[in-house]
mmCIF file of C-alpha atoms in Angstrom:
data_model
loop_
_atom_site.group_PDB
_atom_site.id
_atom_site.type_symbol
_atom_site.label_atom_id
_atom_site.label_comp_id
_atom_site.label_asym_id
_atom_site.label_seq_id
_atom_site.Cartn_x
_atom_site.Cartn_y
_atom_site.Cartn_z
ATOM 1 C CA MET A 12 0.039 0.031 0.044
ATOM 2 C CA LYS A 13 1.307 3.367 -0.893
ATOM 3 C CA SER A 14 1.476 5.863 1.932
ATOM 4 C CA PRO A 15 -0.192 9.260 1.534
ATOM 5 C CA ALA A 16 2.037 12.296 0.808
ATOM 6 C CA SER A 17 3.647 13.777 3.950
ATOM 7 C CA ALA A 18 1.021 15.637 5.831
ATOM 8 C CA SER A 19 1.399 19.221 7.042
ATOM 9 C CA TRP A 20 -0.618 21.764 8.758
ATOM 10 C CA LYS A 21 -1.782 23.094 5.379
ATOM 11 C CA ALA A 22 -2.601 19.785 3.779
ATOM 12 C CA PRO A 23 -5.080 17.831 5.951
ATOM 13 C CA LEU A 24 -5.760 14.112 5.381
ATOM 14 C CA LYS A 25 -9.021 12.308 5.724
ATOM 15 C CA PHE A 26 -9.459 10.412 9.028
ATOM 16 C CA ARG A 27 -7.896 6.916 9.260
ATOM 17 C CA MET A 28 -5.573 4.950 11.371
ATOM 18 C CA PRO A 29 -2.002 6.125 10.794
ATOM 19 C CA THR A 30 -0.947 2.508 9.868
ATOM 20 C CA ALA A 31 -0.745 0.305 6.862
ATOM 21 C CA GLU A 32 -3.877 -1.563 7.810
ATOM 22 C CA ASN A 33 -6.920 0.443 8.825
ATOM 23 C CA LEU A 34 -7.662 -1.781 11.823
ATOM 24 C CA ILE A 35 -9.369 -0.254 14.922
ATOM 25 C CA PRO A 36 -9.129 -1.390 18.560
ATOM 26 C CA ILE A 37 -12.128 -2.919 20.185
ATOM 27 C CA ARG A 38 -12.481 -3.480 23.941
ATOM 28 C CA LEU A 39 -15.164 -5.610 25.698
ATOM 29 C CA ASP A 40 -15.934 -5.702 29.367
ATOM 30 C CA ILE A 41 -19.356 -7.253 29.904
ATOM 31 C CA GLU A 42 -20.909 -8.940 32.950
ATOM 32 C CA VAL A 43 -24.130 -10.831 32.965
ATOM 33 C CA ASP A 44 -25.549 -12.611 35.935
ATOM 34 C CA GLY A 45 -22.238 -12.588 37.820
ATOM 35 C CA GLN A 46 -20.199 -13.955 34.830
ATOM 36 C CA ARG A 47 -17.687 -11.529 33.313
ATOM 37 C CA TYR A 48 -16.214 -11.425 29.805
ATOM 38 C CA LYS A 49 -13.268 -9.211 28.952
ATOM 39 C CA ASP A 50 -11.428 -9.078 25.641
ATOM 40 C CA ALA A 51 -9.448 -6.805 23.421
ATOM 41 C CA PHE A 52 -8.897 -7.188 19.663
ATOM 42 C CA THR A 53 -8.670 -5.326 16.331
ATOM 43 C CA TRP A 54 -11.507 -5.160 13.779
ATOM 44 C CA ASN A 55 -11.755 -4.151 10.167
ATOM 45 C CA PRO A 56 -14.339 -1.370 10.109
ATOM 46 C CA TYR A 57 -15.148 -2.273 6.559
ATOM 47 C CA ASP A 58 -16.335 -5.808 7.266
ATOM 48 C CA PRO A 59 -20.081 -6.299 6.866
ATOM 49 C CA ASP A 60 -22.061 -5.978 10.072
ATOM 50 C CA SER A 61 -23.155 -9.498 9.773
ATOM 51 C CA GLU A 62 -19.605 -10.431 10.882
ATOM 52 C CA VAL A 63 -20.273 -8.825 14.243
ATOM 53 C CA VAL A 64 -23.172 -11.253 14.904
ATOM 54 C CA MET A 65 -21.312 -14.269 13.736
ATOM 55 C CA PHE A 66 -18.325 -13.239 15.963
ATOM 56 C CA ALA A 67 -20.614 -12.867 19.036
ATOM 57 C CA LYS A 68 -22.207 -16.225 18.429
ATOM 58 C CA ARG A 69 -18.850 -17.997 18.170
ATOM 59 C CA THR A 70 -17.535 -16.344 21.312
ATOM 60 C CA VAL A 71 -20.606 -17.350 23.347
ATOM 61 C CA LYS A 72 -20.409 -20.735 22.161
ATOM 62 C CA ASP A 73 -16.684 -21.246 22.491
ATOM 63 C CA LEU A 74 -16.448 -19.673 25.957
ATOM 64 C CA LYS A 75 -19.769 -21.182 27.120
ATOM 65 C CA LEU A 76 -21.177 -17.953 28.085
ATOM 66 C CA SER A 77 -24.759 -17.439 29.059
ATOM 67 C CA PRO A 78 -27.112 -16.383 26.114
ATOM 68 C CA GLY A 79 -27.457 -12.890 27.730
ATOM 69 C CA PHE A 80 -23.936 -12.050 26.505
ATOM 70 C CA LEU A 81 -24.865 -12.295 22.849
ATOM 71 C CA PRO A 82 -26.877 -9.087 22.351
ATOM 72 C CA GLN A 83 -24.387 -7.193 24.582
ATOM 73 C CA ILE A 84 -21.338 -8.167 22.581
ATOM 74 C CA VAL A 85 -23.036 -7.265 19.384
ATOM 75 C CA GLN A 86 -24.193 -3.783 20.772
ATOM 76 C CA SER A 87 -20.722 -3.029 22.226
ATOM 77 C CA ILE A 88 -18.855 -3.826 19.082
ATOM 78 C CA GLN A 89 -21.287 -2.000 16.782
ATOM 79 C CA SER A 90 -21.226 1.061 19.057
ATOM 80 C CA GLN A 91 -17.450 1.221 18.904
ATOM 81 C CA LEU A 92 -17.565 0.675 15.117
ATOM 82 C CA ALA A 93 -20.216 3.564 14.823
ATOM 83 C CA THR A 94 -17.866 5.812 16.765
ATOM 84 C CA PHE A 95 -15.019 5.164 14.327
ATOM 85 C CA ARG A 96 -17.203 5.674 11.306
ATOM 86 C CA SER A 97 -18.483 8.964 12.589
ATOM 87 C CA TYR A 98 -15.071 10.456 12.083
ATOM 88 C CA GLU A 99 -14.701 9.143 8.530
ATOM 89 C CA GLY A 100 -14.485 11.803 5.867
ATOM 90 C CA GLN A 101 -13.410 14.442 8.343
ATOM 91 C CA ASP A 102 -10.015 16.216 7.950
ATOM 92 C CA MET A 103 -7.321 15.314 10.393
ATOM 93 C CA TYR A 104 -3.972 17.228 10.574
ATOM 94 C CA VAL A 105 -0.863 15.082 11.383
ATOM 95 C CA GLY A 106 1.929 17.460 10.665
ATOM 96 C CA ASP A 107 5.527 16.458 11.413
ATOM 97 C CA LYS A 108 4.748 14.450 14.491
ATOM 98 C CA ILE A 109 6.804 11.859 16.162
ATOM 99 C CA ILE A 110 4.996 10.840 19.393
ATOM 100 C CA PRO A 111 5.989 8.514 22.276
ATOM 101 C CA ILE A 112 4.116 5.248 22.699
ATOM 102 C CA LYS A 113 4.145 3.696 26.064
ATOM 103 C CA LEU A 114 3.558 0.009 27.137
ATOM 104 C CA ASP A 115 2.665 -1.223 30.595
ATOM 105 C CA LEU A 116 1.130 -4.644 30.032
ATOM 106 C CA GLN A 117 0.595 -7.684 32.093
ATOM 107 C CA VAL A 118 -0.223 -10.791 30.008
ATOM 108 C CA ASN A 119 -0.352 -14.065 32.041
ATOM 109 C CA HIS A 120 2.936 -14.267 33.813
ATOM 110 C CA ILE A 121 4.697 -11.634 31.916
ATOM 111 C CA VAL A 122 4.899 -7.893 32.630
ATOM 112 C CA ILE A 123 6.380 -5.640 29.881
ATOM 113 C CA ARG A 124 7.039 -1.930 30.156
ATOM 114 C CA ASP A 125 8.596 0.122 27.388
ATOM 115 C CA GLN A 126 8.331 3.312 25.470
ATOM 116 C CA PHE A 127 9.535 4.316 22.109
ATOM 117 C CA LEU A 128 8.884 6.828 19.284
ATOM 118 C CA TRP A 129 6.359 6.539 16.546
ATOM 119 C CA ASP A 130 6.161 8.439 13.269
ATOM 120 C CA LEU A 131 2.572 9.430 12.491
ATOM 121 C CA ASN A 132 3.483 10.327 9.007
ATOM 122 C CA ASN A 133 4.495 6.659 8.161
ATOM 123 C CA PHE A 134 1.298 5.235 6.918
ATOM 124 C CA ASP A 135 3.236 2.042 6.120
ATOM 125 C CA SER A 136 3.790 1.344 9.818
ATOM 126 C CA ASP A 137 2.703 -2.065 11.101
ATOM 127 C CA PRO A 138 2.044 -2.438 14.893
ATOM 128 C CA GLU A 139 1.708 -6.208 14.511
ATOM 129 C CA GLU A 140 5.088 -6.557 12.825
ATOM 130 C CA PHE A 141 6.619 -4.284 15.493
ATOM 131 C CA ALA A 142 5.183 -6.378 18.285
ATOM 132 C CA ARG A 143 6.419 -9.629 16.589
ATOM 133 C CA THR A 144 9.981 -8.106 16.307
ATOM 134 C CA LEU A 145 9.878 -6.912 19.886
ATOM 135 C CA CYS A 146 8.756 -10.306 21.266
ATOM 136 C CA LYS A 147 11.507 -12.063 19.351
ATOM 137 C CA ASP A 148 14.142 -9.579 20.574
ATOM 138 C CA LEU A 149 13.127 -10.099 24.166
ATOM 139 C CA GLY A 150 12.821 -13.870 23.930
ATOM 140 C CA ILE A 151 9.047 -13.866 24.674
ATOM 141 C CA GLU A 152 7.353 -17.058 23.748
ATOM 142 C CA ASP A 153 3.923 -16.582 25.148
ATOM 143 C CA PRO A 154 1.657 -16.183 22.070
ATOM 144 C CA GLU A 155 -0.762 -13.831 23.768
ATOM 145 C CA VAL A 156 1.894 -11.090 24.418
ATOM 146 C CA GLU A 157 2.426 -10.191 20.811
ATOM 147 C CA PRO A 158 -1.204 -9.255 19.986
ATOM 148 C CA ALA A 159 -1.542 -7.446 23.298
ATOM 149 C CA ILE A 160 1.398 -5.145 22.413
ATOM 150 C CA ALA A 161 0.060 -4.616 18.910
ATOM 151 C CA PHE A 162 -3.410 -3.752 20.379
ATOM 152 C CA ALA A 163 -1.804 -1.292 22.876
ATOM 153 C CA ILE A 164 -0.006 0.504 20.107
ATOM 154 C CA ARG A 165 -3.146 0.668 18.023
ATOM 155 C CA GLU A 166 -5.289 1.947 20.892
ATOM 156 C CA GLN A 167 -2.865 4.889 21.438
ATOM 157 C CA LEU A 168 -2.723 5.573 17.704
ATOM 158 C CA TYR A 169 -6.453 5.578 17.492
ATOM 159 C CA GLU A 170 -6.802 8.163 20.324
ATOM 160 C CA ILE A 171 -4.195 10.367 18.673
ATOM 161 C CA ALA A 172 -6.023 10.248 15.280
ATOM 162 C CA ILE A 173 -9.256 11.381 16.944
ATOM 163 C CA GLN A 174 -7.323 14.309 18.577
ATOM 164 C CA ASN A 175 -5.950 15.209 15.152
ATOM 165 C CA VAL A 176 -9.648 15.541 13.852
ATOM 166 C CA THR A 177 -10.395 17.891 16.676
ATOM 167 C CA THR A 178 -7.136 19.926 15.841
ATOM 168 C CA ALA A 179 -8.249 20.144 12.277
ATOM 169 C CA ARG A 180 -11.651 21.463 13.231
ATOM 170 C CA GLU A 181 -10.204 23.955 15.639
ATOM 171 C CA ASN A 182 -7.702 25.090 12.889
ATOM 172 C CA ARG A 183 -10.466 25.699 10.431
ATOM 173 C CA ILE A 184 -12.383 27.811 12.955
ATOM 174 C CA SER A 185 -9.238 29.811 13.747
ATOM 175 C CA LYS A 186 -8.533 30.443 9.989
ATOM 176 C CA LYS A 187 -12.229 31.680 9.554
ATOM 177 C CA GLY A 188 -11.752 33.933 12.525
ATOM 178 C CA ARG A 189 -8.443 35.420 11.217
ATOM 179 C CA ARG A 190 -10.036 35.848 7.687
ATOM 180 C CA ALA A 191 -12.940 37.835 9.264
ATOM 181 C CA ALA A 192 -10.459 39.946 11.236
ATOM 182 C CA GLU A 193 -8.348 40.648 8.335
ATOM 183 C CA HIS A 194 -11.367 42.140 6.411
ATOM 184 C CA PHE A 195 -11.963 44.428 9.420
ATOM 185 C CA THR A 196 -8.425 45.745 9.514
ATOM 186 C CA PRO A 197 -6.909 47.917 12.171
ATOM 187 C CA ARG A 198 -6.510 50.720 9.605
ATOM 188 C CA PHE A 199 -10.152 50.690 8.740
ATOM 189 C CA LEU A 200 -11.038 50.617 12.466
ATOM 190 C CA CYS A 201 -8.852 53.642 13.125
ATOM 191 C CA CYS A 202 -10.452 55.620 10.396
ATOM 192 C CA PHE A 203 -13.861 54.729 11.771
ATOM 193 C CA LEU A 204 -12.897 55.639 15.290
ATOM 194 C CA LEU A 205 -11.398 58.906 14.155
ATOM 195 C CA ILE A 206 -14.942 60.160 13.114
ATOM 196 C CA TRP A 207 -16.163 59.244 16.562
ATOM 197 C CA SER A 208 -13.167 60.681 18.580
ATOM 198 C CA GLU A 209 -14.624 64.214 18.539
ATOM 199 C CA ILE A 210 -17.643 62.938 20.667
ATOM 200 C CA GLY A 211 -15.555 61.367 23.481
ATOM 201 C CA GLY A 212 -12.221 63.017 23.007
ATOM 202 C CA ILE A 213 -10.514 59.601 23.481
ATOM 203 C CA PHE A 214 -9.017 59.134 19.932
ATOM 204 C CA PHE A 215 -5.558 58.465 21.332
ATOM 205 C CA LEU A 216 -6.500 55.662 23.695
ATOM 206 C CA ILE A 217 -8.731 53.990 21.003
ATOM 207 C CA ARG A 218 -5.956 54.185 18.336
ATOM 208 C CA MET A 219 -3.514 52.541 20.721
ATOM 209 C CA ALA A 220 -6.025 49.767 21.281
ATOM 210 C CA CYS A 221 -6.377 49.329 17.523
ATOM 211 C CA LYS A 222 -2.646 48.869 17.214
ATOM 212 C CA ALA A 223 -2.668 46.190 19.823
ATOM 213 C CA SER A 224 -5.497 44.393 18.122
ATOM 214 C CA GLY A 225 -3.091 43.928 15.099
ATOM 215 C CA ALA A 226 -0.785 41.760 17.269
ATOM 216 C CA ALA A 227 -3.720 39.616 18.317
ATOM 217 C CA LEU A 228 -4.107 38.513 14.711
ATOM 218 C CA ASP A 229 -0.709 36.936 14.744
ATOM 219 C CA LEU A 230 -0.999 34.856 17.893
ATOM 220 C CA MET A 231 -0.691 31.648 15.860
ATOM 221 C CA LYS A 232 2.789 32.535 15.012
ATOM 222 C CA LEU A 233 3.780 31.989 18.508
ATOM 223 C CA PHE A 234 3.257 28.271 18.305
ATOM 224 C CA SER A 235 5.673 25.851 16.690
ATOM 225 C CA PHE A 236 5.374 22.066 16.204
ATOM 226 C CA GLY A 237 8.924 21.011 15.561
ATOM 227 C CA SER A 238 10.249 17.849 17.256
ATOM 228 C CA SER A 239 13.519 15.887 17.224
ATOM 229 C CA VAL A 240 14.194 12.183 17.095
ATOM 230 C CA VAL A 241 17.621 12.664 18.615
ATOM 231 C CA ARG A 242 17.554 11.102 22.102
ATOM 232 C CA LYS A 243 19.424 12.671 24.933
ATOM 233 C CA ARG A 244 21.850 10.500 26.931
ATOM 234 C CA LYS A 245 19.986 11.032 30.182
ATOM 235 C CA GLU A 246 16.818 9.582 28.454
ATOM 236 C CA TRP A 247 18.375 6.330 27.291
ATOM 237 C CA ASP A 248 17.258 4.407 30.418
ATOM 238 C CA TYR A 249 13.676 5.530 29.754
ATOM 239 C CA TYR A 250 13.718 4.014 26.329
ATOM 240 C CA LYS A 251 14.483 0.393 26.994
ATOM 241 C CA PRO A 252 12.142 -2.393 27.542
ATOM 242 C CA VAL A 253 11.692 -3.835 31.031
ATOM 243 C CA LEU A 254 10.514 -7.470 31.296
ATOM 244 C CA ASP A 255 9.383 -9.167 34.574
ATOM 245 C CA LEU A 256 8.055 -12.632 35.216
ATOM 246 C CA LEU A 257 5.358 -13.106 37.769
ATOM 247 C CA SER A 258 4.842 -15.980 40.038
ATOM 248 C CA ASN A 259 1.516 -17.642 40.661
ATOM 249 C CA GLU A 260 1.332 -15.761 43.993
ATOM 250 C CA ASP A 261 1.936 -12.448 42.235
ATOM 251 C CA ILE A 262 -0.817 -13.149 39.795
ATOM 252 C CA HIS A 263 -3.343 -14.113 42.467
ATOM 253 C CA ALA A 264 -2.493 -10.955 44.407
ATOM 254 C CA LEU A 265 -3.064 -8.840 41.285
ATOM 255 C CA GLU A 266 -6.350 -10.542 40.422
ATOM 256 C CA ALA A 267 -7.580 -9.972 44.043
ATOM 257 C CA LYS A 268 -6.603 -6.381 43.861
ATOM 258 C CA GLU A 269 -8.441 -5.936 40.491
ATOM 259 C CA GLU A 270 -11.557 -7.517 42.016
ATOM 260 C CA ARG A 271 -11.539 -5.216 44.875
ATOM 261 C CA SER A 272 -11.148 -2.122 42.755
ATOM 262 C CA GLY A 273 -13.627 -3.301 40.214
#
């Protein structure tokens, strides 16, 4: 797949995941009659809606869940898909953004913590391939860790993509405001107020205010969005993975803590 041209603040893209495959993260946390089902996975938003029902039926059957889970699984997935689709067609600004991705995951007996930089302009990026390489480098053999890492990356990228839609919307509003202000220029305003100055005798103060308003039109120039991928030596320890193995006792203690907090 060819990646879109490099994005900038003047060239918005249409909303999508900033990855090669446009897969979105889906989270389920459903409780029915004291039975709880939690899951996290990715979904192709362009699959037919009938796939959602088929998935829910297979899940209920395979996990021996009560029939009450079926409609709730369907509703939860469809609701999250509808949220994603509500952003489709909208502009999003990416710019020259390199953002930090953080991992803090517990999968079975393994705890992995890591952070690294991700280029939002690389639409050929592949979280699944990254997770596969990371697990191989760390010698992780548990097959459930790799998809958990990929999901965590996609979840963060999805949140950032939504934020970029908001940024694009705010940028459009700001531009409209600036264009309106440019038509009503400080020079025109000063001429207008000159006529009225004889009434109040406050021409000088008003003219000074007009000059100040000209500076307000250039507020956007105060902001810059540059970033660097060069890592400082003191940050090296922050950007290396930490891998811990939990004992059965540790896992039981974490599960008990989660139940109390839930």
